[in-house]
Short mmCIF file of C-alpha atoms in Angstrom, two decimals:
data_model
loop_
_atom_site.label_atom_id
_atom_site.label_comp_id
_atom_site.label_asym_id
_atom_site.label_seq_id
_atom_site.Cartn_x
_atom_site.Cartn_y
_atom_site.Cartn_z
CA UNK A 1 -10.37 -73.02 57.91
CA UNK A 2 -13.75 -71.11 58.38
CA UNK A 3 -12.10 -67.80 58.22
CA UNK A 4 -11.64 -68.53 54.36
CA UNK A 5 -13.31 -66.65 51.90
CA UNK A 6 -15.68 -68.94 49.65
CA UNK A 7 -13.86 -68.35 46.86
CA UNK A 8 -10.55 -69.45 48.15
CA UNK A 9 -9.51 -72.84 47.80
CA UNK A 10 -10.39 -74.99 50.58
CA UNK A 11 -7.82 -77.68 51.21
CA UNK A 12 -10.83 -80.36 52.31
CA UNK A 13 -12.10 -80.04 48.90
CA UNK A 14 -8.87 -80.37 46.93
CA UNK A 15 -8.79 -82.50 43.79
CA UNK A 16 -5.95 -84.33 45.23
CA UNK A 17 -2.69 -86.00 43.63
CA UNK A 18 -2.17 -88.17 40.60
CA UNK A 19 -0.68 -90.73 43.07
CA UNK A 20 -3.05 -90.89 46.10
CA UNK A 21 -1.41 -90.52 49.36
CA UNK A 22 -2.58 -90.68 52.98
CA UNK A 23 -2.94 -87.32 54.93
CA UNK A 24 -0.20 -86.56 57.30
CA UNK A 25 -1.73 -84.40 60.04
CA UNK A 26 -0.96 -81.75 61.22
CA UNK A 27 0.13 -80.37 57.95
CA UNK A 28 -2.35 -79.84 55.24
CA UNK A 29 -1.94 -81.34 51.47
CA UNK A 30 -1.00 -77.73 50.64
CA UNK A 31 1.40 -77.34 53.55
CA UNK A 32 3.00 -80.57 52.54
CA UNK A 33 3.55 -79.12 48.84
CA UNK A 34 5.32 -76.21 50.37
CA UNK A 35 7.61 -78.41 52.20
CA UNK A 36 8.29 -80.49 49.54
CA UNK A 37 9.17 -77.50 47.14
CA UNK A 38 11.39 -76.35 50.06
CA UNK A 39 13.28 -79.37 50.19
CA UNK A 40 13.66 -80.20 46.72
CA UNK A 41 17.31 -79.99 45.03
CA UNK A 42 15.95 -77.80 42.34
CA UNK A 43 14.65 -75.13 45.20
CA UNK A 44 17.98 -75.31 46.93
CA UNK A 45 19.95 -74.38 43.83
CA UNK A 46 18.01 -71.17 43.25
CA UNK A 47 20.69 -69.86 45.77
CA UNK A 48 23.44 -69.59 42.97
CA UNK A 49 20.74 -68.82 40.19
CA UNK A 50 21.29 -65.18 38.69
CA UNK A 51 18.17 -62.94 39.36
CA UNK A 52 19.95 -59.91 37.42
CA UNK A 53 23.74 -60.37 38.80
CA UNK A 54 25.80 -63.06 38.46
CA UNK A 55 26.86 -64.77 41.73
CA UNK A 56 30.69 -63.46 41.81
CA UNK A 57 29.68 -59.66 41.33
CA UNK A 58 28.62 -59.31 45.20
CA UNK A 59 27.14 -61.25 47.97
CA UNK A 60 24.18 -58.58 48.59
CA UNK A 61 22.59 -58.98 45.09
CA UNK A 62 19.14 -60.99 44.82
CA UNK A 63 19.42 -64.34 43.41
CA UNK A 64 16.65 -66.57 42.53
CA UNK A 65 16.27 -68.13 46.02
CA UNK A 66 16.19 -64.85 47.68
CA UNK A 67 13.86 -63.31 45.39
CA UNK A 68 11.42 -66.31 45.88
CA UNK A 69 11.37 -65.87 49.70
CA UNK A 70 10.71 -62.22 49.02
CA UNK A 71 7.78 -63.13 46.62
CA UNK A 72 6.64 -65.56 49.04
CA UNK A 73 6.54 -63.06 52.17
CA UNK A 74 4.37 -60.59 50.03
CA UNK A 75 2.11 -63.27 48.97
CA UNK A 76 1.36 -64.60 52.24
CA UNK A 77 0.61 -61.01 53.35
CA UNK A 78 -1.80 -60.53 50.62
CA UNK A 79 -3.28 -63.65 50.61
CA UNK A 80 -3.93 -63.67 54.62
CA UNK A 81 -5.55 -60.28 54.26
CA UNK A 82 -8.15 -61.44 51.45
CA UNK A 83 -8.65 -64.74 53.40
CA UNK A 84 -7.30 -67.03 50.86
CA UNK A 85 -5.02 -70.08 51.65
CA UNK A 86 -1.75 -69.13 52.85
CA UNK A 87 0.05 -72.68 52.73
CA UNK A 88 -1.20 -72.94 48.90
CA UNK A 89 -0.08 -69.26 47.98
CA UNK A 90 3.12 -69.62 49.67
CA UNK A 91 3.74 -73.00 48.09
CA UNK A 92 3.12 -71.57 44.57
CA UNK A 93 5.27 -68.34 45.50
CA UNK A 94 8.19 -70.53 46.27
CA UNK A 95 7.93 -72.55 43.23
CA UNK A 96 7.73 -70.06 40.54
CA UNK A 97 10.91 -69.92 39.38
CA UNK A 98 12.09 -73.63 39.71
CA UNK A 99 12.51 -73.86 36.07
CA UNK A 100 14.75 -71.19 35.36
CA UNK A 101 18.18 -71.67 34.00
CA UNK A 102 21.40 -70.40 35.21
CA UNK A 103 22.13 -66.64 34.13
CA UNK A 104 18.53 -65.29 34.26
CA UNK A 105 16.71 -64.51 31.09
CA UNK A 106 19.59 -64.55 29.06
CA UNK A 107 20.46 -68.32 29.79
CA UNK A 108 16.66 -68.93 28.97
CA UNK A 109 16.73 -67.18 25.75
CA UNK A 110 19.81 -69.17 24.53
CA UNK A 111 18.66 -72.34 25.59
CA UNK A 112 15.26 -71.70 24.02
CA UNK A 113 17.44 -70.97 20.87
CA UNK A 114 19.71 -73.96 21.18
CA UNK A 115 16.41 -76.24 21.60
CA UNK A 116 14.37 -74.70 18.74
CA UNK A 117 14.74 -77.88 16.64
CA UNK A 118 13.82 -80.41 19.77
CA UNK A 119 10.66 -78.22 20.95
CA UNK A 120 12.34 -75.02 22.67
CA UNK A 121 12.81 -74.23 26.07
CA UNK A 122 10.21 -72.55 28.43
CA UNK A 123 10.83 -71.93 32.06
CA UNK A 124 6.83 -72.75 33.18
CA UNK A 125 7.01 -76.00 31.33
CA UNK A 126 10.47 -76.63 32.82
CA UNK A 127 9.04 -75.75 36.32
CA UNK A 128 6.36 -78.62 35.42
CA UNK A 129 8.87 -81.42 34.26
CA UNK A 130 10.70 -80.78 37.72
CA UNK A 131 7.75 -81.22 40.03
CA UNK A 132 6.55 -84.21 38.11
CA UNK A 133 9.37 -86.15 36.63
CA UNK A 134 12.99 -84.57 37.51
CA UNK A 135 12.82 -84.63 41.16
CA UNK A 136 13.74 -88.27 42.19
CA UNK A 137 13.29 -88.41 45.82
CA UNK A 138 10.31 -90.41 46.85
CA UNK A 139 9.60 -94.12 46.69
CA UNK A 140 6.25 -94.44 44.99
CA UNK A 141 6.68 -91.76 42.01
CA UNK A 142 8.97 -89.50 40.33
CA UNK A 143 8.42 -85.49 40.86
CA UNK A 144 7.04 -84.16 44.05
CA UNK A 145 3.23 -85.42 43.48
CA UNK A 146 2.14 -81.96 44.27
CA UNK A 147 -1.84 -81.41 44.60
CA UNK A 148 -3.89 -80.37 41.49
CA UNK A 149 -4.33 -77.02 42.72
CA UNK A 150 -0.46 -76.32 43.24
CA UNK A 151 0.22 -77.83 39.50
CA UNK A 152 -2.42 -75.59 37.97
CA UNK A 153 -1.33 -72.81 39.86
CA UNK A 154 2.34 -73.04 38.80
CA UNK A 155 1.21 -73.62 34.95
CA UNK A 156 -1.50 -70.82 34.72
CA UNK A 157 -0.55 -68.33 37.41
CA UNK A 158 -0.23 -65.58 34.42
CA UNK A 159 -3.55 -66.57 33.06
CA UNK A 160 -5.22 -69.24 30.53
CA UNK A 161 -2.57 -70.87 28.46
CA UNK A 162 -5.64 -71.97 25.51
CA UNK A 163 -8.62 -70.50 24.68
CA UNK A 164 -11.97 -73.05 24.85
CA UNK A 165 -11.18 -74.59 21.62
CA UNK A 166 -7.54 -75.41 22.76
CA UNK A 167 -5.70 -72.88 20.82
CA UNK A 168 -2.49 -71.30 22.50
CA UNK A 169 -2.55 -67.91 23.67
CA UNK A 170 -0.18 -65.14 24.77
CA UNK A 171 3.39 -65.63 24.03
CA UNK A 172 2.47 -69.54 23.34
CA UNK A 173 0.22 -68.49 20.30
CA UNK A 174 3.39 -68.66 17.66
CA UNK A 175 5.08 -71.67 18.86
CA UNK A 176 2.48 -73.61 20.77
CA UNK A 177 2.19 -75.24 24.07
CA UNK A 178 5.69 -77.02 25.17
CA UNK A 179 5.13 -80.78 24.66
CA UNK A 180 6.08 -80.99 28.76
CA UNK A 181 2.60 -78.97 29.44
CA UNK A 182 0.61 -80.60 26.62
CA UNK A 183 1.61 -84.21 27.56
CA UNK A 184 0.70 -83.89 31.42
CA UNK A 185 -2.39 -82.27 30.64
CA UNK A 186 -3.32 -85.49 28.82
CA UNK A 187 -3.13 -87.42 32.13
CA UNK A 188 -4.12 -84.77 34.78
CA UNK A 189 -6.24 -81.95 33.00
CA UNK A 190 -5.03 -78.81 34.55
CA UNK A 191 -8.12 -76.70 32.84
CA UNK A 192 -5.55 -74.93 30.49
CA UNK A 193 -8.42 -72.91 29.17
CA UNK A 194 -9.24 -71.08 32.44
CA UNK A 195 -7.68 -68.58 35.07
CA UNK A 196 -5.80 -70.06 37.89
CA UNK A 197 -6.96 -70.02 41.47
CA UNK A 198 -7.08 -66.46 43.52
CA UNK A 199 -4.07 -68.04 45.49
CA UNK A 200 -1.78 -68.56 41.95
CA UNK A 201 -2.91 -64.88 40.92
CA UNK A 202 -1.71 -63.69 44.15
CA UNK A 203 1.71 -65.32 43.88
CA UNK A 204 1.72 -63.89 39.94
CA UNK A 205 1.16 -60.47 41.35
CA UNK A 206 3.58 -60.84 44.32
CA UNK A 207 6.43 -61.56 41.79
CA UNK A 208 6.06 -58.32 39.70
CA UNK A 209 6.08 -56.44 43.16
CA UNK A 210 9.33 -58.11 44.70
CA UNK A 211 11.01 -57.70 41.30
CA UNK A 212 10.09 -54.24 40.81
CA UNK A 213 10.78 -52.85 44.02
CA UNK A 214 13.99 -54.72 44.70
CA UNK A 215 15.27 -54.39 41.15
CA UNK A 216 15.57 -50.55 42.33
CA UNK A 217 17.70 -51.48 45.21
CA UNK A 218 20.16 -53.79 43.22
CA UNK A 219 20.37 -51.01 40.35
CA UNK A 220 21.41 -48.64 42.84
CA UNK A 221 23.73 -50.99 44.54
CA UNK A 222 25.48 -51.79 41.28
CA UNK A 223 25.50 -47.99 40.36
CA UNK A 224 23.70 -48.29 37.24
CA UNK A 225 21.65 -45.35 37.80
CA UNK A 226 21.50 -42.70 40.60
CA UNK A 227 18.78 -42.33 43.27
CA UNK A 228 17.90 -38.71 41.87
CA UNK A 229 17.11 -40.42 38.66
CA UNK A 230 14.04 -41.95 40.36
CA UNK A 231 12.73 -38.70 41.10
CA UNK A 232 10.46 -38.85 38.03
CA UNK A 233 9.11 -41.97 38.29
CA UNK A 234 5.64 -42.45 39.36
CA UNK A 235 5.26 -44.18 42.74
CA UNK A 236 8.88 -44.34 43.38
CA UNK A 237 9.58 -40.43 43.33
CA UNK A 238 6.65 -40.02 45.38
CA UNK A 239 7.84 -42.28 47.98
CA UNK A 240 11.45 -40.98 47.60
CA UNK A 241 9.84 -37.57 48.21
CA UNK A 242 8.32 -38.56 51.50
CA UNK A 243 11.56 -40.05 52.71
CA UNK A 244 13.50 -36.88 51.95
CA UNK A 245 10.77 -35.07 53.51
CA UNK A 246 10.73 -36.81 56.64
CA UNK A 247 14.58 -37.39 56.88
CA UNK A 248 16.56 -34.71 55.30
CA UNK A 249 19.53 -35.92 56.50
CA UNK A 250 19.52 -39.66 56.33
CA UNK A 251 22.34 -41.52 54.57
CA UNK A 252 21.55 -43.20 51.10
CA UNK A 253 21.54 -46.85 52.22
CA UNK A 254 18.49 -46.09 54.42
CA UNK A 255 17.03 -43.68 52.03
CA UNK A 256 17.03 -46.53 49.35
CA UNK A 257 15.47 -48.93 51.88
CA UNK A 258 12.82 -46.81 53.13
CA UNK A 259 11.98 -45.81 49.57
CA UNK A 260 11.61 -49.39 48.51
CA UNK A 261 9.45 -50.43 51.46
CA UNK A 262 6.99 -47.33 50.69
CA UNK A 263 6.84 -48.85 47.01
CA UNK A 264 6.14 -52.15 48.09
CA UNK A 265 3.48 -50.80 50.69
CA UNK A 266 1.63 -48.84 48.09
CA UNK A 267 1.55 -51.60 45.38
CA UNK A 268 0.26 -54.25 48.12
CA UNK A 269 -2.47 -51.85 49.33
CA UNK A 270 -3.35 -51.41 45.75
CA UNK A 271 -3.68 -54.85 44.98
CA UNK A 272 -5.77 -55.27 48.26
CA UNK A 273 -8.18 -52.64 47.48
CA UNK A 274 -8.68 -53.42 43.58
CA UNK A 275 -8.89 -57.13 44.76
CA UNK A 276 -11.66 -56.43 46.68
CA UNK A 277 -13.66 -54.14 44.25
CA UNK A 278 -13.21 -57.01 41.75
CA UNK A 279 -14.57 -59.65 44.17
CA UNK A 280 -17.48 -57.29 45.15
CA UNK A 281 -18.39 -57.17 41.08
CA UNK A 282 -17.58 -60.32 40.00
CA UNK A 283 -18.92 -61.87 43.14
CA UNK A 284 -17.38 -65.49 42.90
CA UNK A 285 -18.72 -68.18 45.22
CA UNK A 286 -16.16 -70.71 44.71
CA UNK A 287 -12.73 -71.60 43.44
CA UNK A 288 -14.42 -72.78 40.05
CA UNK A 289 -16.25 -69.09 39.92
CA UNK A 290 -12.58 -67.57 39.72
CA UNK A 291 -11.45 -69.97 37.22
CA UNK A 292 -14.38 -69.44 35.16
CA UNK A 293 -14.34 -65.22 35.47
CA UNK A 294 -12.99 -64.73 32.15
CA UNK A 295 -10.59 -62.26 33.89
CA UNK A 296 -8.14 -62.24 36.64
CA UNK A 297 -9.64 -61.06 39.98
CA UNK A 298 -6.19 -60.04 41.82
CA UNK A 299 -5.27 -57.40 39.75
CA UNK A 300 -3.77 -53.75 40.08
CA UNK A 301 -5.53 -50.75 39.71
CA UNK A 302 -5.26 -48.82 36.12
CA UNK A 303 -3.29 -46.32 37.67
CA UNK A 304 -0.83 -48.70 39.48
CA UNK A 305 -0.57 -50.86 36.15
CA UNK A 306 0.65 -47.67 34.68
CA UNK A 307 2.78 -46.86 37.24
CA UNK A 308 4.24 -50.33 37.09
CA UNK A 309 4.55 -49.98 33.31
CA UNK A 310 6.78 -46.69 33.57
CA UNK A 311 9.02 -48.14 36.13
CA UNK A 312 9.52 -51.43 34.11
CA UNK A 313 10.43 -48.83 31.29
CA UNK A 314 12.94 -46.81 33.39
CA UNK A 315 14.48 -50.45 34.72
CA UNK A 316 14.64 -52.05 31.17
CA UNK A 317 16.63 -48.85 29.92
CA UNK A 318 18.89 -48.26 33.07
CA UNK A 319 19.23 -51.82 34.19
CA UNK A 320 18.54 -54.89 32.12
CA UNK A 321 19.87 -53.17 29.00
CA UNK A 322 22.67 -51.42 30.60
CA UNK A 323 26.15 -52.11 28.98
CA UNK A 324 27.52 -53.58 31.88
CA UNK A 325 24.54 -55.95 32.36
CA UNK A 326 24.48 -56.87 28.57
CA UNK A 327 28.11 -57.71 28.45
CA UNK A 328 27.93 -60.12 31.36
CA UNK A 329 24.69 -61.76 29.88
CA UNK A 330 26.40 -62.16 26.51
CA UNK A 331 29.35 -63.95 27.95
CA UNK A 332 26.65 -66.18 29.86
CA UNK A 333 24.77 -67.21 26.76
CA UNK A 334 28.23 -68.32 25.44
CA UNK A 335 28.67 -70.61 28.28
CA UNK A 336 25.25 -72.05 27.83
CA UNK A 337 26.23 -72.57 24.01
CA UNK A 338 29.61 -74.06 24.69
CA UNK A 339 28.19 -76.55 27.25
CA UNK A 340 25.38 -77.45 25.00
CA UNK A 341 27.30 -78.07 21.77
CA UNK A 342 29.63 -80.16 23.75
CA UNK A 343 27.14 -82.35 25.48
CA UNK A 344 25.41 -82.88 22.02
CA UNK A 345 28.44 -83.73 20.49
CA UNK A 346 29.80 -86.32 23.12
CA UNK A 347 27.42 -88.01 25.59
CA UNK A 348 30.27 -89.25 27.63
CA UNK A 349 30.58 -85.92 28.88
CA UNK A 350 27.19 -85.97 30.53
CA UNK A 351 27.03 -87.80 33.74
CA UNK A 352 26.00 -91.43 33.64
CA UNK A 353 22.64 -91.06 35.35
CA UNK A 354 21.98 -88.35 32.62
CA UNK A 355 22.32 -90.35 29.57
CA UNK A 356 20.67 -93.81 30.51
CA UNK A 357 17.35 -93.32 29.31
CA UNK A 358 18.19 -91.43 26.22
CA UNK A 359 21.09 -92.27 23.93
CA UNK A 360 22.75 -89.89 21.54
CA UNK A 361 21.12 -91.86 18.59
CA UNK A 362 17.31 -90.32 19.62
CA UNK A 363 18.62 -86.91 18.78
CA UNK A 364 15.06 -85.28 20.18
CA UNK A 365 15.08 -87.15 23.66
CA UNK A 366 18.81 -86.90 23.94
CA UNK A 367 18.58 -82.87 23.54
CA UNK A 368 15.93 -82.68 26.27
CA UNK A 369 18.19 -84.47 28.58
CA UNK A 370 20.90 -82.12 27.79
CA UNK A 371 18.39 -79.28 28.15
CA UNK A 372 17.25 -80.67 31.43
CA UNK A 373 20.98 -80.88 32.62
CA UNK A 374 21.67 -77.76 31.41
CA UNK A 375 18.69 -75.88 33.17
CA UNK A 376 19.20 -77.26 36.38
CA UNK A 377 22.69 -75.64 37.08
CA UNK A 378 23.46 -73.06 39.04
CA UNK A 379 25.71 -70.02 37.55
CA UNK A 380 28.67 -71.60 39.65
CA UNK A 381 28.35 -75.47 38.28
CA UNK A 382 28.11 -74.00 34.51
CA UNK A 383 31.17 -71.82 34.96
CA UNK A 384 32.83 -74.68 36.40
CA UNK A 385 32.02 -77.02 33.70
CA UNK A 386 33.09 -74.72 31.22
CA UNK A 387 36.44 -74.01 32.79
CA UNK A 388 36.64 -78.04 33.00
CA UNK A 389 35.93 -78.92 29.33
CA UNK A 390 37.58 -76.06 27.61
CA UNK A 391 40.04 -74.76 29.83
CA UNK A 392 39.18 -71.12 29.73
CA UNK A 393 38.92 -68.45 32.02
CA UNK A 394 35.19 -68.55 33.31
CA UNK A 395 34.96 -65.45 31.66
CA UNK A 396 33.77 -63.51 34.52
CA UNK A 397 36.87 -63.04 36.49
#
């Protein structure tokens, strides 16, 4: 792996796994992490978990699975160009959405509200629970027994979670860190006050690139806005203008695709240029230098950050808060709420293996069991369960 930068995560110097395992050539430990994620039940279920549009609305909209694959493709390209470990980057890109509930962010908000008295719900903490506890496939351990580097990147890909004194940062400041993160860090210190590796930072920014660009495609496909509406949006309008100038008689489907691919290329090239500037300025000599830098090394330029802010503002107004989307998400929240209350009131409704370890008399533990069961559902399974329990139409037909 001599082609890697000194500040890349070198697998030969990995901090290893919580449960030691023998090497399995020809795969590296980071490649094994990627493969374990791909073969997990949680990853397969992403196929029928909402990105923005619920599955019955059409076969061509992004799901959590197709989005994760697109993030991984972008992340691998950036990682390769910067001389980072591609296997670790890909593992993190594929794992970043494992903890999401059915019905996208609406499902997460509802489950967090329902769990308010029991520690709340957080998709990053849920992803950690999945890969360290809830997947039960291997004889020697629960979870996937991933390497330290993959776990720290999964938890901290958006930056440090605490300051040096251990006080929670960011959106955790008000509620505190989820118990799943605190409890795991006590037995396997993830360095919560530091940034994650450059590979984890690449996975995080690739997520931003993928959903910003591809939500344009899905929004247009759904008719939530028109292509002419994008003309005044920085970056997108410029790409659209290039396409229309080069191909004045092109049909809309090709115009959209050509525009989106130019937007992705522009964002990737900006990340590459800016990351190289940051690396030269910060001059990290090891992954530890990246973690201790006090700032992210893989970032957009100031202008691209502003372009993304304006694009996000447009998508929020025209897509995420569109009346059609809000109506569907409101119904989805009802499904989550009805199921949660039903399971909390009658433990016999839960499958037997989901109630063995937490009797209903232990409300806090039992609520977390219910939460784990609900969070793991696909949109389709949640709707089927709602239909079975309440004998109502699944609300979306």
